[in-house]
Tab-separated table of C-alpha atoms in Angstrom:
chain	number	residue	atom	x	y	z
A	93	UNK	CA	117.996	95.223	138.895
A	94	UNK	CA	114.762	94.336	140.890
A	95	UNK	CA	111.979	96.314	138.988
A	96	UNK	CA	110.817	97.918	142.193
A	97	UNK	CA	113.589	100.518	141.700
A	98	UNK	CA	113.209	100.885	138.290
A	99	UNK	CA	111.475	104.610	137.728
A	100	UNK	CA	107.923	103.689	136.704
A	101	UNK	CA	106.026	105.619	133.846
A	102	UNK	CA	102.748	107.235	135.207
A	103	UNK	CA	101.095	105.582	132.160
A	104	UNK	CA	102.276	101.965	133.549
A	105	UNK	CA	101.710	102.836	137.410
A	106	UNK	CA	98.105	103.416	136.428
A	107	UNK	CA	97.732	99.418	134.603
A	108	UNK	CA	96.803	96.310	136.655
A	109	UNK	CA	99.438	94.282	138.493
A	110	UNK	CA	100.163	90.528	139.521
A	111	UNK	CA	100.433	89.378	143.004
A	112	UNK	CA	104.024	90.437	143.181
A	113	UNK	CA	102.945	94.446	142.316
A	114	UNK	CA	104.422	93.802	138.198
A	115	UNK	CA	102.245	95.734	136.453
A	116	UNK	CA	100.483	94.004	133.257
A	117	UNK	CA	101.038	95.119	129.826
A	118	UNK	CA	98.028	95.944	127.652
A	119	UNK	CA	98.374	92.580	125.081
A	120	UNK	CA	98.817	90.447	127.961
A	121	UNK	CA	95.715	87.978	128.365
A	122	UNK	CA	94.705	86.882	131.505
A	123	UNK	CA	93.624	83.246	133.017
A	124	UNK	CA	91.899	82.294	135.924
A	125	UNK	CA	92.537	86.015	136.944
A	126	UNK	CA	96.320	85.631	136.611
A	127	UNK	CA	98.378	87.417	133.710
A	128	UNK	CA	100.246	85.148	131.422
A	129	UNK	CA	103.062	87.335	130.911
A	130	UNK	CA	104.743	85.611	128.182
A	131	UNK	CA	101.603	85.729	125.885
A	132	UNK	CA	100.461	88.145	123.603
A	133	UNK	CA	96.149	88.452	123.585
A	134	UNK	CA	94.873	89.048	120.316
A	135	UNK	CA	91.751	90.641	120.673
A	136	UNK	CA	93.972	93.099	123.162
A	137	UNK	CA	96.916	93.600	120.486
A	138	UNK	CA	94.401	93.919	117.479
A	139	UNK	CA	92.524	96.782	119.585
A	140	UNK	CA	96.200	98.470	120.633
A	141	UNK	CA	97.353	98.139	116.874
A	142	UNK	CA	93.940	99.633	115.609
A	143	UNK	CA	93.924	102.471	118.227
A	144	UNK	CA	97.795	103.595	117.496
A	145	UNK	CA	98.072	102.661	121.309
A	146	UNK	CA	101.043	101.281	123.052
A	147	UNK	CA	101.314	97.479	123.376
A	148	UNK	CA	102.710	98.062	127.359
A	149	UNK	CA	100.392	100.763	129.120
A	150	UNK	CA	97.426	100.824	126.368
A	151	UNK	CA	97.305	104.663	126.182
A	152	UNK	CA	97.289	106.584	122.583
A	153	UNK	CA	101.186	107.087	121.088
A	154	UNK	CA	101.009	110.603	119.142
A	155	UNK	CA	101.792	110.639	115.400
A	156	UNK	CA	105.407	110.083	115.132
A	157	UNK	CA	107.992	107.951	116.388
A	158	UNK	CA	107.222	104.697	117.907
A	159	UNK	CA	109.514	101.595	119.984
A	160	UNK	CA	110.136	98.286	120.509
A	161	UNK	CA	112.635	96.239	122.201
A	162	UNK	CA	114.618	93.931	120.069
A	163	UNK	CA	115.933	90.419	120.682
A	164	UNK	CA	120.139	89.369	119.653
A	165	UNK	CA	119.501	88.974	116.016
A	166	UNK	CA	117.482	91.828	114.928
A	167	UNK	CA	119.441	94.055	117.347
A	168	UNK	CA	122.542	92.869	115.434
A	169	UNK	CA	121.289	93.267	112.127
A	170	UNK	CA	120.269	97.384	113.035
A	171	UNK	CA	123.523	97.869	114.984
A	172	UNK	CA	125.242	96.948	111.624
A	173	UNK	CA	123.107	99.011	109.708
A	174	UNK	CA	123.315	101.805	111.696
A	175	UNK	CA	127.105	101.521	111.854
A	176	UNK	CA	127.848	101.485	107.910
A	177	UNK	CA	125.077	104.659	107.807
A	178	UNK	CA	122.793	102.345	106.003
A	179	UNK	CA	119.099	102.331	106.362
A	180	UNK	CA	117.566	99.345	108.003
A	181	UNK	CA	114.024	97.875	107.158
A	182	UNK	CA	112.798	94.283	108.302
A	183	UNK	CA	110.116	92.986	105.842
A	184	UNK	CA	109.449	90.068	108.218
A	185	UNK	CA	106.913	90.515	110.407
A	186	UNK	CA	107.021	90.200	114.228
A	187	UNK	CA	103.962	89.922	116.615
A	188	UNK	CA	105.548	92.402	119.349
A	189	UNK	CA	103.931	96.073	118.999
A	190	UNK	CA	105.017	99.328	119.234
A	191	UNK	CA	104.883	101.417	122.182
A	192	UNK	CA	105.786	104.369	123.900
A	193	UNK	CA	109.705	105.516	124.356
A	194	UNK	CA	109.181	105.607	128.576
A	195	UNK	CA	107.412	102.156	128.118
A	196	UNK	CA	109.765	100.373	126.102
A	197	UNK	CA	112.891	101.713	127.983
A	198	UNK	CA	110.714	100.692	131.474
A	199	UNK	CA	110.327	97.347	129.546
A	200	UNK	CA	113.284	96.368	128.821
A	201	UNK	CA	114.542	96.479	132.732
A	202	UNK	CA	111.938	94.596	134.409
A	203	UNK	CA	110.550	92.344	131.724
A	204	UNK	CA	113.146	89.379	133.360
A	205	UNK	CA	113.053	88.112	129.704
A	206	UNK	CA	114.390	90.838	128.363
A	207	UNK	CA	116.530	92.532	130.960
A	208	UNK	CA	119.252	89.886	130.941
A	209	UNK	CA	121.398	87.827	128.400
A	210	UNK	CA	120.964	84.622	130.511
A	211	UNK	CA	116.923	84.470	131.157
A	212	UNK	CA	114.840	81.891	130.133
A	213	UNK	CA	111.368	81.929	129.242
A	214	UNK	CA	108.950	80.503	131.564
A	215	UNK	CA	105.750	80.055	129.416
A	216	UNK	CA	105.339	78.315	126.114
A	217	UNK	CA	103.050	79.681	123.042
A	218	UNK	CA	99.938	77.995	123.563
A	219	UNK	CA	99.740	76.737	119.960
A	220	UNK	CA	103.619	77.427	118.274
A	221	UNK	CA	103.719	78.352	114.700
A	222	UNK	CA	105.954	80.279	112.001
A	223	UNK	CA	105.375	83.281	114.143
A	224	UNK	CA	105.483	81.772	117.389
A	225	UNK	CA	107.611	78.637	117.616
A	226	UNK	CA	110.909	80.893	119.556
A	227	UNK	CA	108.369	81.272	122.266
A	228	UNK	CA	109.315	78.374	123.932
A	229	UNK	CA	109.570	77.371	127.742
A	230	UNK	CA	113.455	77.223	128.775
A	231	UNK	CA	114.739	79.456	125.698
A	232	UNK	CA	117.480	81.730	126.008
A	233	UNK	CA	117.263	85.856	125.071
A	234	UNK	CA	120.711	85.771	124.691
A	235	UNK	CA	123.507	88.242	124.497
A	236	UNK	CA	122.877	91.561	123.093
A	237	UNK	CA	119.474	93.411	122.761
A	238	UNK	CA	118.017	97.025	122.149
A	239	UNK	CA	115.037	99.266	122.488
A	240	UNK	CA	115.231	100.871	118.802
A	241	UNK	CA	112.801	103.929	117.938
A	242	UNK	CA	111.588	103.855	114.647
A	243	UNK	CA	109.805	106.570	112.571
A	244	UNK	CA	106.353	104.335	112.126
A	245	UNK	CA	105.056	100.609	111.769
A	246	UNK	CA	102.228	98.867	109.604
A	247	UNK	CA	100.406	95.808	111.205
A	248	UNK	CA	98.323	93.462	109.670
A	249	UNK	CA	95.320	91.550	111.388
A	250	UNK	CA	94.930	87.788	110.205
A	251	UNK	CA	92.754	85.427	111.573
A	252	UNK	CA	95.465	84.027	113.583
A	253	UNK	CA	97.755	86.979	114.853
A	254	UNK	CA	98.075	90.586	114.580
A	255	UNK	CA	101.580	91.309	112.507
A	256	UNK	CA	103.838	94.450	112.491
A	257	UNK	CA	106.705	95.623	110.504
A	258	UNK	CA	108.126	98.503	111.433
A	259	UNK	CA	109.907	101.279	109.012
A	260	UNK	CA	112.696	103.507	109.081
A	261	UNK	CA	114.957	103.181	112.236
A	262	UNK	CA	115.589	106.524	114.343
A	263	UNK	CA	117.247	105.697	117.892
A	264	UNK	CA	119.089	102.537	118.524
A	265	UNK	CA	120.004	101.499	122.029
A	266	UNK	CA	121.127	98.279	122.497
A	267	UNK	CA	121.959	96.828	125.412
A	268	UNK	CA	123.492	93.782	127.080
A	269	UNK	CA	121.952	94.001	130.313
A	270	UNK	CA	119.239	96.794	130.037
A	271	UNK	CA	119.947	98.621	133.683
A	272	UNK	CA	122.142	100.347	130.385
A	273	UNK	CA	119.032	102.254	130.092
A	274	UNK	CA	118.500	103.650	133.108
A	275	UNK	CA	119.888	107.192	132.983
A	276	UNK	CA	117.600	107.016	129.383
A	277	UNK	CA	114.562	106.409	131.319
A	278	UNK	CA	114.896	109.051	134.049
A	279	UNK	CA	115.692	111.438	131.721
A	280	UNK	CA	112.692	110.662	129.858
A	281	UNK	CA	110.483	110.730	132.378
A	282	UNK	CA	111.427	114.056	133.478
A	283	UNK	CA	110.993	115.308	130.286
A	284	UNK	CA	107.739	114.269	129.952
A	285	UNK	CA	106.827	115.562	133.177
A	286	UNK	CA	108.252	118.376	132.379
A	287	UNK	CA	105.956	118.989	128.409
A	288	UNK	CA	103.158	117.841	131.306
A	289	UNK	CA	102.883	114.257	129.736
């Protein structure tokens, strides 16, 4: 699905975009005036994680549930929890953040990374690590992924990175190709226009 006719959140209409009109998420550090979409900034990520603001359009998230979108493994690991009515907590720690619901759905369709089994990523981690060595040029998302709400996260700021873990899941939508979400997105989008969000 080209992410022009993807319904945009008002929060995400209002960010910066690219030459090609994609807008840029919050955490995403710029070069030479050009976004580097595949990166996560730290000073940006440490000030979202700090604020309680939302990794994609930078605006405060309300007490309460937060989101994330999920790669194959962890999205197995929940959908197998969920399934056997068992509670699900990760105790490693990932470098993506939390955001809002709107965001994450709108993420998850035109992210190319992680709207599609078969994409690739284009940019390497500028200096790999434990926490960053997946991020590498040419690797595969791969089958199955989700935007999962859960009821709150914890983040820790090293020197190096800014780490979250996130507790107690509370929506699970996985998806193999995200246009899954679509009907998710409009409908909450209208209710948020609706509350006057």
């Amino acid at each position: 699905m080209r992410f022009e006719s993807v319904p945009m959140p008002p929060s995400v209409e209002a960010r910066p975009r690219d030459a090609r009109g994609y807008p840029v998420p919050a955490i995403t550090p710029w070069e030479d005036e050009q976004p580097q979409f595949a990166l996560t900034d730290y000073e940006r990520s440490a000030h979202c994680a700090r604020g309680r603001l939302c990794s994609v359009c930078g605006r405060l998230m309300p007490r309460g549930p937060v989101w994330r979108v999920v790669g194959a493994a962890e999205s197995s690991a929940i959908g197998e929890a969920v399934a056997a009515g068992r509670p699900y907590r990760n105790m490693a720690p990932t470098l993506e953040g939390p955001g809002h619901r709107a965001c994450m759905l709108y993420a998850s369709m035109v992210c190319p990374y992680l709207a599609r089994p078969n994409a690739r990523r284009g940019t390497s981690a500028y200096a790999p690590d434990d926490m960053t060595a997946h991020v590498v040029r040419g690797a595969v998302r791969g089958s199955m992924g989700a935007v999962v709400g859960f009821a709150d996260y914890e983040f820790a700021i090293t020197p190096d990175n800014v780490l979250f873990r996130f507790l107690d899941v509370v929506e699970f939508l996985p998806h193999d190709v995200s246009d899954a979400h679509l009907d998710e997105l409009r409908a909450e989008l209208a209710a948020r226009e609706a509350a006057g969000d």
